[in-house]
mmCIF file of C-alpha atoms in Angstrom:
data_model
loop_
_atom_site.group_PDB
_atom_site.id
_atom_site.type_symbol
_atom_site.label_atom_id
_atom_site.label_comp_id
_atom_site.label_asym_id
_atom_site.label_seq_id
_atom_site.Cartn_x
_atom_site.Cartn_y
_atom_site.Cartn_z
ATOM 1 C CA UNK A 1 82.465 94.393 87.858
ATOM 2 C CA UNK A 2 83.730 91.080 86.253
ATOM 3 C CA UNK A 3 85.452 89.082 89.262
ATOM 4 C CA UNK A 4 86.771 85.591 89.536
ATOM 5 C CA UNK A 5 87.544 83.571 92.718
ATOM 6 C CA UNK A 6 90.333 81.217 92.361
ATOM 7 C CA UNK A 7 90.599 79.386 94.642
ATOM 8 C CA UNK A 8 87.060 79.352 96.786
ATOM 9 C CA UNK A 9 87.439 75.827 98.530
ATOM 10 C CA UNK A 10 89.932 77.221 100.778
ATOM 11 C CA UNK A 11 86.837 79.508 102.640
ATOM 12 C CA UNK A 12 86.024 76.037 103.084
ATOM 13 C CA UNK A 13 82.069 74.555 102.809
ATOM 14 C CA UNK A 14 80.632 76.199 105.487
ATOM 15 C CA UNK A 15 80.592 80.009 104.736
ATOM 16 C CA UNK A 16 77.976 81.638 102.828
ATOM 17 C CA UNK A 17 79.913 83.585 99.574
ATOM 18 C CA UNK A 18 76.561 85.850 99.349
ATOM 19 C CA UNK A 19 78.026 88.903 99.763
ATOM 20 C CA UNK A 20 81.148 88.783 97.721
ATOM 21 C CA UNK A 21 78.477 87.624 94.726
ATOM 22 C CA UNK A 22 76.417 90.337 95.209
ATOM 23 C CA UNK A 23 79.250 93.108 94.778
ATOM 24 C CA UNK A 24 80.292 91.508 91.721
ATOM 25 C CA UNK A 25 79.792 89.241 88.717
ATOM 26 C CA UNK A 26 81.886 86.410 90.293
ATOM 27 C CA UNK A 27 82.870 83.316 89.010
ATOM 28 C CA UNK A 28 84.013 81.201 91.192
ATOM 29 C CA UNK A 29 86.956 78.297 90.969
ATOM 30 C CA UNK A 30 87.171 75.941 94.094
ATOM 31 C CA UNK A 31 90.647 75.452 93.038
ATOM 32 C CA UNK A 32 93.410 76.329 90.186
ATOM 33 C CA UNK A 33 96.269 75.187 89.007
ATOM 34 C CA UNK A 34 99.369 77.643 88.134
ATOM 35 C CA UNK A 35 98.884 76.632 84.481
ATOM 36 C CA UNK A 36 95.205 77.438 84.376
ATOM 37 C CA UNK A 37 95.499 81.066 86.274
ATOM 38 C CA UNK A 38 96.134 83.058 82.932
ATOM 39 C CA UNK A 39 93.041 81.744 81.210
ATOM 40 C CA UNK A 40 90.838 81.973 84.562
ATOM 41 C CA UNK A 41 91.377 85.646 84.924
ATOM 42 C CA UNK A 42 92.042 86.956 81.011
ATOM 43 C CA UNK A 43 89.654 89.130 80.865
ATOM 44 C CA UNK A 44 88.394 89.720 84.789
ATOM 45 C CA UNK A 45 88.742 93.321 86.278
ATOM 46 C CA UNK A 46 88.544 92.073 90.209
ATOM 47 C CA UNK A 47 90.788 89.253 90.933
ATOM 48 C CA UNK A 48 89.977 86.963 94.272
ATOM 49 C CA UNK A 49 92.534 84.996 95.852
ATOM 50 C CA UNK A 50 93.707 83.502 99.043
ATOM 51 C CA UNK A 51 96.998 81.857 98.124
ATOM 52 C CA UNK A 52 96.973 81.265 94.285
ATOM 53 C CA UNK A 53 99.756 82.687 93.348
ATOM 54 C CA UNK A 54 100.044 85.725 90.788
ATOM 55 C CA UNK A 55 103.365 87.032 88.769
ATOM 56 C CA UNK A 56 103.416 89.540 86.223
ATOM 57 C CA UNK A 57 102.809 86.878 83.800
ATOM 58 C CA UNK A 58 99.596 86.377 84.962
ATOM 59 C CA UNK A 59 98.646 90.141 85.274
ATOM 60 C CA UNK A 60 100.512 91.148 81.471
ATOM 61 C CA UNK A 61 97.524 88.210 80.294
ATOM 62 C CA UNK A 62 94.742 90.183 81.960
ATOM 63 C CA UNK A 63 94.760 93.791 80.820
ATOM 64 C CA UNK A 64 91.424 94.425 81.712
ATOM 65 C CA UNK A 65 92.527 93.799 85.750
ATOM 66 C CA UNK A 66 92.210 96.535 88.158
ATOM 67 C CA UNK A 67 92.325 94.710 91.846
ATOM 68 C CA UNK A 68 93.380 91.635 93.342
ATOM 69 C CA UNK A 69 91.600 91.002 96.542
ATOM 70 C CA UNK A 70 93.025 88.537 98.983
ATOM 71 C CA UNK A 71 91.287 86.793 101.252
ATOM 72 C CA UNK A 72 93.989 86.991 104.220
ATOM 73 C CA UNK A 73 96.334 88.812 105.816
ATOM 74 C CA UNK A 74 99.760 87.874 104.137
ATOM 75 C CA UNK A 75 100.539 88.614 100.380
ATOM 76 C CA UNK A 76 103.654 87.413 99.810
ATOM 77 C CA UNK A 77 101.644 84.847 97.034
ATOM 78 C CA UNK A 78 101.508 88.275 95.110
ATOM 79 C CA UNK A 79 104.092 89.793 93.242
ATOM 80 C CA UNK A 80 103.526 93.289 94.545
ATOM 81 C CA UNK A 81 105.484 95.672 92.529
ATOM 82 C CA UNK A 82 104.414 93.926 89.500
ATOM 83 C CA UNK A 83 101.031 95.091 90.450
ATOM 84 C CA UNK A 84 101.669 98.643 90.964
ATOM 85 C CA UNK A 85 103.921 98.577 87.632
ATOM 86 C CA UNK A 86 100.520 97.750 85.938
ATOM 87 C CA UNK A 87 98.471 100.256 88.131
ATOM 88 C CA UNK A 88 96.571 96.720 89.654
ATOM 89 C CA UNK A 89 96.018 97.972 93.193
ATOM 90 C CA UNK A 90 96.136 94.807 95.968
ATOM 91 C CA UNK A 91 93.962 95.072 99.326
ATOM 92 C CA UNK A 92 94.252 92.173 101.693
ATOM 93 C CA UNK A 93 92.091 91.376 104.969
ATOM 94 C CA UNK A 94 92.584 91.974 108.212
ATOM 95 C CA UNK A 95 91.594 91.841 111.515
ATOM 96 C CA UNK A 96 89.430 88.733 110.914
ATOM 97 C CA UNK A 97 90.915 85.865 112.504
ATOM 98 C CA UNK A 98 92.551 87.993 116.059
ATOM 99 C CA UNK A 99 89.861 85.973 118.113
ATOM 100 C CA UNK A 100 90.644 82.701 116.775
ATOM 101 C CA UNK A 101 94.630 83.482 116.218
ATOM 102 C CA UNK A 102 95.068 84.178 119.661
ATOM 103 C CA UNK A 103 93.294 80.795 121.243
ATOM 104 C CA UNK A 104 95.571 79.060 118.807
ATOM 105 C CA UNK A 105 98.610 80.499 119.778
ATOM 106 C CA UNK A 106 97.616 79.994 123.431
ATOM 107 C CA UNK A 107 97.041 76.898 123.068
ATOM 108 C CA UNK A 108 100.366 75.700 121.905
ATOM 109 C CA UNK A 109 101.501 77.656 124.249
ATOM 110 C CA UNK A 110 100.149 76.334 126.875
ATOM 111 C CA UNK A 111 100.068 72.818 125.534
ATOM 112 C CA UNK A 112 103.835 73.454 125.708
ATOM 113 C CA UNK A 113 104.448 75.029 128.644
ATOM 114 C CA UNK A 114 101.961 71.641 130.303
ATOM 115 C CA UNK A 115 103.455 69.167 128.023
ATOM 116 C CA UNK A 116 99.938 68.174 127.826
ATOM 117 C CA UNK A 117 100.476 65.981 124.393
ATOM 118 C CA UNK A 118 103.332 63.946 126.342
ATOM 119 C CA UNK A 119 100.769 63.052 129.481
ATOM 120 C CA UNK A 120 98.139 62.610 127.212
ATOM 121 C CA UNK A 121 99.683 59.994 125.235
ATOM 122 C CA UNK A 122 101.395 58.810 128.543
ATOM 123 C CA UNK A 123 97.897 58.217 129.672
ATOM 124 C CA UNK A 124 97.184 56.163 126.374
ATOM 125 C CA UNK A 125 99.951 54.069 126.875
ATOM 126 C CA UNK A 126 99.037 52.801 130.322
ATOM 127 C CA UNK A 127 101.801 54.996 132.212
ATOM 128 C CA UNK A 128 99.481 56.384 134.464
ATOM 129 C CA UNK A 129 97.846 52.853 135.217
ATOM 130 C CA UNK A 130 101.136 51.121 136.139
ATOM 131 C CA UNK A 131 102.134 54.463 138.699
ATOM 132 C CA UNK A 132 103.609 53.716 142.124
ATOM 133 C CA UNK A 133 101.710 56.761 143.089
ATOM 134 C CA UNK A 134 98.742 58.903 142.509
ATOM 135 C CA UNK A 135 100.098 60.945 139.719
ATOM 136 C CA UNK A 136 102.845 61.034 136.894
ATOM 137 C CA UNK A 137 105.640 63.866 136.972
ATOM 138 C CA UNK A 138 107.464 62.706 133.748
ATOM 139 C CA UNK A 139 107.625 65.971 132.135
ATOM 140 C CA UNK A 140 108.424 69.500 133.473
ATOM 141 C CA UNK A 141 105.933 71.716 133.235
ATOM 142 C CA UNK A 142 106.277 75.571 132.710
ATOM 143 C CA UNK A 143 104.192 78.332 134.466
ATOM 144 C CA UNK A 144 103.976 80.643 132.927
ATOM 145 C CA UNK A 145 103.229 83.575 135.249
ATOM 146 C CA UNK A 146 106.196 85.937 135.732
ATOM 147 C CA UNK A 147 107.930 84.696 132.438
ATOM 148 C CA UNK A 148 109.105 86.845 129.450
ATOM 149 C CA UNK A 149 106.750 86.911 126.597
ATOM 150 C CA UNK A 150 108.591 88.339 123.218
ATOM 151 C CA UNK A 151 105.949 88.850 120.554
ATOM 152 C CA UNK A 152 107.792 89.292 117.127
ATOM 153 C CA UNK A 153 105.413 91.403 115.104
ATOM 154 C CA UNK A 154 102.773 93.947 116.923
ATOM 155 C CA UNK A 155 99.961 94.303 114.347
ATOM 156 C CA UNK A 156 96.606 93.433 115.642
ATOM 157 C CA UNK A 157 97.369 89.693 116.237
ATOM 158 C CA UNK A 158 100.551 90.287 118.090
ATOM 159 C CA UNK A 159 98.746 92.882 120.081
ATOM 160 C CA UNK A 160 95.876 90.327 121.103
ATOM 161 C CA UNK A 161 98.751 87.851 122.231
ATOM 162 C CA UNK A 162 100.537 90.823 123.780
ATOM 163 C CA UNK A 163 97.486 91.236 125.779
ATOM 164 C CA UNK A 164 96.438 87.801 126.511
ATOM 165 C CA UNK A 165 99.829 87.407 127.813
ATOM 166 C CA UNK A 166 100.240 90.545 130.077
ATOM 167 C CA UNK A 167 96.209 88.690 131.687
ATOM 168 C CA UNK A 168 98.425 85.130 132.254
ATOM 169 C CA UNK A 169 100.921 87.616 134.451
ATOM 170 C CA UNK A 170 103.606 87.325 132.005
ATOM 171 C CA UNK A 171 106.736 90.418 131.250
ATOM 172 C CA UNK A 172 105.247 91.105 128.108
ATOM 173 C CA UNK A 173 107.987 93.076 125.428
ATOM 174 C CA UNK A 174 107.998 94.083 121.966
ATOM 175 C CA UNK A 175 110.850 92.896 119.332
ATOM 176 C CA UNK A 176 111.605 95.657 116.960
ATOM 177 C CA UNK A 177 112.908 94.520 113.897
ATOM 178 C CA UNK A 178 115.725 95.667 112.101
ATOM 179 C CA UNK A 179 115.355 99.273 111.478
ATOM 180 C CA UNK A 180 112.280 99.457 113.707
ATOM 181 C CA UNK A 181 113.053 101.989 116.471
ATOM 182 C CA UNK A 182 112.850 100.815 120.063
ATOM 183 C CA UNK A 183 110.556 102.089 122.560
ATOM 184 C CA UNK A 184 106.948 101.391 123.902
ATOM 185 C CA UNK A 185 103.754 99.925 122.169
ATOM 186 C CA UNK A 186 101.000 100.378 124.481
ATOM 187 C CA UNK A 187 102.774 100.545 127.873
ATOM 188 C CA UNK A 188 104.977 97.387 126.428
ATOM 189 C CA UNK A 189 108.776 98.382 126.054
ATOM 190 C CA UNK A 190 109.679 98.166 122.579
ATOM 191 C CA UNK A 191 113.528 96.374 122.181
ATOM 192 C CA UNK A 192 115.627 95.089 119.495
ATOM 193 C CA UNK A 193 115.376 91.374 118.662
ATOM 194 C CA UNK A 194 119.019 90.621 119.233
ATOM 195 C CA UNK A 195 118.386 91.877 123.154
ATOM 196 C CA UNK A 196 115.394 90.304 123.738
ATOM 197 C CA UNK A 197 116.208 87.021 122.334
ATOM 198 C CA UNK A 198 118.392 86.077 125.615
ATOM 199 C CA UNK A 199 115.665 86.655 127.591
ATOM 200 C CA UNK A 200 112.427 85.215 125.866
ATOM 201 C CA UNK A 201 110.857 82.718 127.963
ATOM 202 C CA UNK A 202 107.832 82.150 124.730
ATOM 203 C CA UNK A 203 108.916 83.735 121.763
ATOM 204 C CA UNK A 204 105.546 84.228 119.396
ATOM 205 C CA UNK A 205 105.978 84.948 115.834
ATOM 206 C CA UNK A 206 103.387 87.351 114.328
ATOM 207 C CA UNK A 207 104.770 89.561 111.886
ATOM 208 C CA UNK A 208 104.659 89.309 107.524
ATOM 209 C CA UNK A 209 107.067 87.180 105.154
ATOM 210 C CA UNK A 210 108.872 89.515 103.671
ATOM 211 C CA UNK A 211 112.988 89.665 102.149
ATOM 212 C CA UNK A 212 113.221 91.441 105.417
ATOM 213 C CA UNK A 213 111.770 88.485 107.571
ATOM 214 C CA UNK A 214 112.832 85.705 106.018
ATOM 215 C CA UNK A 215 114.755 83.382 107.916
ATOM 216 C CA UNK A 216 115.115 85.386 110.274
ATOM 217 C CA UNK A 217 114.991 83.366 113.170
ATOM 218 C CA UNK A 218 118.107 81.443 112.265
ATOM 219 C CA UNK A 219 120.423 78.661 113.776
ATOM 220 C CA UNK A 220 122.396 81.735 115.060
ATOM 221 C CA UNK A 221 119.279 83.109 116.436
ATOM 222 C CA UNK A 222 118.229 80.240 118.368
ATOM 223 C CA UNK A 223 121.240 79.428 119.654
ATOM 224 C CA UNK A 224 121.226 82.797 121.907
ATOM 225 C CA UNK A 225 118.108 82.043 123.581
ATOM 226 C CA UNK A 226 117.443 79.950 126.801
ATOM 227 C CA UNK A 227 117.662 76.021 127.004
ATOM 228 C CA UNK A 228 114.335 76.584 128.441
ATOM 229 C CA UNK A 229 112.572 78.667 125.749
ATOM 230 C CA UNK A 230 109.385 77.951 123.817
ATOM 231 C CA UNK A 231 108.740 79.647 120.454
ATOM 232 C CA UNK A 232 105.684 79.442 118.883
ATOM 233 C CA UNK A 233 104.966 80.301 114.758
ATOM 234 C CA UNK A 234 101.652 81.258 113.691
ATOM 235 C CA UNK A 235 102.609 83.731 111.399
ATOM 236 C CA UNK A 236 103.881 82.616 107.792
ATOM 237 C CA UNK A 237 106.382 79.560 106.902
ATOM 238 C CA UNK A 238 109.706 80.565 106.140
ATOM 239 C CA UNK A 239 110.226 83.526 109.206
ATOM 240 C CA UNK A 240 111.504 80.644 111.143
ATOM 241 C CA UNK A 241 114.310 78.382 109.687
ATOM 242 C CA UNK A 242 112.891 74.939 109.631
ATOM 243 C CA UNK A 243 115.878 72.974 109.662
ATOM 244 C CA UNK A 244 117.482 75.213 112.336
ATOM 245 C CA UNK A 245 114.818 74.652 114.348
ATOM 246 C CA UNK A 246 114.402 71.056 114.039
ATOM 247 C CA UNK A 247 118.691 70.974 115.019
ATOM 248 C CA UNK A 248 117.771 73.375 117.999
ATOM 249 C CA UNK A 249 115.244 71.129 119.378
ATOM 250 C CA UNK A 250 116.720 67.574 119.157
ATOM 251 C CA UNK A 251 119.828 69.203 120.452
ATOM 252 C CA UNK A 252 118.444 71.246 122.922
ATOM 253 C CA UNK A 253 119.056 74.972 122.440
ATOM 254 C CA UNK A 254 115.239 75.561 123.187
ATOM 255 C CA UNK A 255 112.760 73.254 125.054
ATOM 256 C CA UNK A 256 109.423 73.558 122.611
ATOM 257 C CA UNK A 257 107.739 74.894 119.648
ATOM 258 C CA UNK A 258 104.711 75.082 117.846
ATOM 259 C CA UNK A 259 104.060 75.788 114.417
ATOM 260 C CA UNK A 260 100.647 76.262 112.634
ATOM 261 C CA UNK A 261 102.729 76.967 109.089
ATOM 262 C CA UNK A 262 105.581 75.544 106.799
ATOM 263 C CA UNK A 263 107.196 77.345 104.052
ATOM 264 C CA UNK A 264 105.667 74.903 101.477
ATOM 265 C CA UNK A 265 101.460 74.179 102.299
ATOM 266 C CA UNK A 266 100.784 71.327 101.902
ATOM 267 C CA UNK A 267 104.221 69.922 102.821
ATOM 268 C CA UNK A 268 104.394 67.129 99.990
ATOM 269 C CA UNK A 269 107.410 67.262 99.280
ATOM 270 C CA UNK A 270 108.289 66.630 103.333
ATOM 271 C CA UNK A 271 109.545 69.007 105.906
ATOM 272 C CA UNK A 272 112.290 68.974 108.385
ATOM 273 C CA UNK A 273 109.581 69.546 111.235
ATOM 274 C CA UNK A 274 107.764 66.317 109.983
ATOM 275 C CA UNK A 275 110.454 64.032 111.682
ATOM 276 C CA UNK A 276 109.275 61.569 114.255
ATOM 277 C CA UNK A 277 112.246 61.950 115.947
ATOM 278 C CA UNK A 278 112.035 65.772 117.123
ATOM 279 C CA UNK A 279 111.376 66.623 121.087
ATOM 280 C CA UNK A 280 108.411 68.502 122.316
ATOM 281 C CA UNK A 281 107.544 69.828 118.851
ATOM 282 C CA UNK A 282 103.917 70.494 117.850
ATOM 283 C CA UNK A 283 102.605 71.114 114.557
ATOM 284 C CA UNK A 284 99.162 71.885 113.353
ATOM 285 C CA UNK A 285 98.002 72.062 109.701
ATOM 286 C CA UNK A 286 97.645 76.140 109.095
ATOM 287 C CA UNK A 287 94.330 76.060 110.905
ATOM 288 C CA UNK A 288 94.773 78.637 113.200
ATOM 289 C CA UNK A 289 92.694 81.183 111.487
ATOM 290 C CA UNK A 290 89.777 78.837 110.390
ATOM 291 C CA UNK A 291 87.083 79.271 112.831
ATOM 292 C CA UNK A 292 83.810 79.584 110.970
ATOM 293 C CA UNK A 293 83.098 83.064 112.545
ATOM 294 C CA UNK A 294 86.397 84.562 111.366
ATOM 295 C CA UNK A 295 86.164 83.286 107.916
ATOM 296 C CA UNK A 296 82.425 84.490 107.184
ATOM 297 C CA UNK A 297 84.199 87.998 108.443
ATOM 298 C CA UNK A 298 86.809 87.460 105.979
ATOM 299 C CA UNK A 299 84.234 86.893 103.376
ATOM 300 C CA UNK A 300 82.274 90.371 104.902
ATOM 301 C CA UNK A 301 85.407 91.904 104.398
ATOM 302 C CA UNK A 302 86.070 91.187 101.066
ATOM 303 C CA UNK A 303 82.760 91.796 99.440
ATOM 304 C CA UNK A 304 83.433 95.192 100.971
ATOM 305 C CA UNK A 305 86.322 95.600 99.488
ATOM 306 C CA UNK A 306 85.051 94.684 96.023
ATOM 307 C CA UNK A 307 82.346 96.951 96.877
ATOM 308 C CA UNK A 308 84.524 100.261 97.515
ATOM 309 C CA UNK A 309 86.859 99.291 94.714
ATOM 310 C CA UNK A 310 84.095 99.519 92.238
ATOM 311 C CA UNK A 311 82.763 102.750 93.956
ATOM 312 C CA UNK A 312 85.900 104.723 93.864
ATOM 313 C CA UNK A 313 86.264 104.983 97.794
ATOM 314 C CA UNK A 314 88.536 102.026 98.194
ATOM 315 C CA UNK A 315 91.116 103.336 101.084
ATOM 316 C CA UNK A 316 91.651 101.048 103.838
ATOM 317 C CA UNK A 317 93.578 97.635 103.963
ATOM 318 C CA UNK A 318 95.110 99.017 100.459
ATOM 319 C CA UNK A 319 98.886 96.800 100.383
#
């Protein structure tokens, strides 16, 4: 099967692409621009991507294309019913990164809840060597035993945090989205977002960017939770209104964040979270998922997919 990679640098250096070449004739691109995408894949019957973008434009130049296999969880790069107007069937990966995903989202977590960027620098800056006292008590720290953990989005990433959370003692609940019945996930009550919102002591972000999810924690949203609530976004840019939380935070309405995504990647074009002027904010560079163990999985998991495509018995992780 004729397959082309485009955009193989973001694996990054370190994996070994063995497997996806040997379940296909693949070409690979470290990196494409939108105007070179139609050429790239004219005449390829297995498309490989991990955030290239593809429109029906791109798929009406490439009749010959059966698949597009993404290399992470999220597709929203992919214009899905385009695909299954054309019959192009879309399989994405999962369950690669939940290791990795949940350490990250811990540790903003936890470097919020210890303001343990603040004391660090506070250190650098000679605070602690000018102290009347043995120690420095600048910034209130959180424990976070006995707290409410909302997890926003229960696939298997929000279930690792779910769990991670209920082992750090924490209330751990469910936010059903809109339309999502309430309930219980694995012993965790399951409760609209609008109820649980009040109550979140860490908020964690875990679910898809969809028209459904976008924006949809809002200045409205954040204004109904404590003065003394963290959220945390390792999800997908865009689920969380970046302006409105920027506003929240210098005024406020919650006491921390941390993001590992921004609705535009890179952010060249700047990004309201990128002000120097924003409180107890931390932002890391969509790195969350990149330990070298969980991307030589995702790689695993792609060649397999490739693999069952071309077989016929391509079922699972089908979008």
């Amino acid at each position: 099967m004729k397959a082309v990679f485009l955009d193989a640098d973001t694996l990054g250096s370190d994996v070994d692409l063995g497997p996806m070449q040997a379940a296909a004739d693949l070409t690979l691109h470290g990196t494409s621009a939108p105007e070179q995408v139609a050429e790239r894949i004219a005449d390829a019957e297995a498309v490989v991507t991990n955030k290239v973008v593809l429109r029906d434009e791109h798929f009406a130049a490439a009749p010959d294309l059966r698949v597009v296999v993404v290399t992470a969880t999220g597709v929203n790069n992919i214009d899905l019913e385009a695909a299954e107007a054309r019959g192009i069937r879309v399989v994405n990966a999962i369950r690669y990164a939940r290791p990795v995903l949940v350490q990250h989202t811990f540790s903003l977590i936890l470097a919020l809840a210890n303001r343990l960027v603040d004391y660090v620098q506070d250190v650098r800056a000679g605070w602690w060597q000018q102290s009347p006292m043995f120690c420095r008590m600048d910034h209130p720290i959180i424990e976070l035993e006995g707290r409410t953990l909302v997890v926003l989005g229960y696939g298997d990433l929000g279930q690792g945090v779910a769990r991670l959370g209920q082992a750090f003692g924490m209330d751990v609940r469910i936010a059903a989205r809109p339309g999502q019945p309430e309930g219980e996930a694995d012993g965790f009550p399951r409760q609209s977002l609008e109820r649980l919102l009040p109550v979140a002591d860490v908020l964690s972000v875990h679910c898809l960017l969809s028209d459904d999810t976008r924006d949809l924690i809002d200045a409205q949203a954040l204004r109904t939770m404590k003065e003394s609530a963290l959220l945390v976004n390792t999800s997908r840019g865009g689920i969380v209104n970046e302006q409105a939380l920027a506003d929240a935070l210098r005024q406020g309405d919650i006491a921390g964040a941390g993001v590992d995504v921004l609705t535009q990647e890179p952010p060249v074009d700047g990004n309201p979270l990128l002000a120097d002027d924003i409180p107890n904010l931390l932002v890391t560079p969509h790195c969350a998922w990149a330990s070298q163990e969980a991307r030589q999985r995702m790689v695993q998991q792609s060649a397999d997919n490739l693999q069952a495509f071309a077989a016929g018995t391509l079922e699972r992780w089908v979008v």
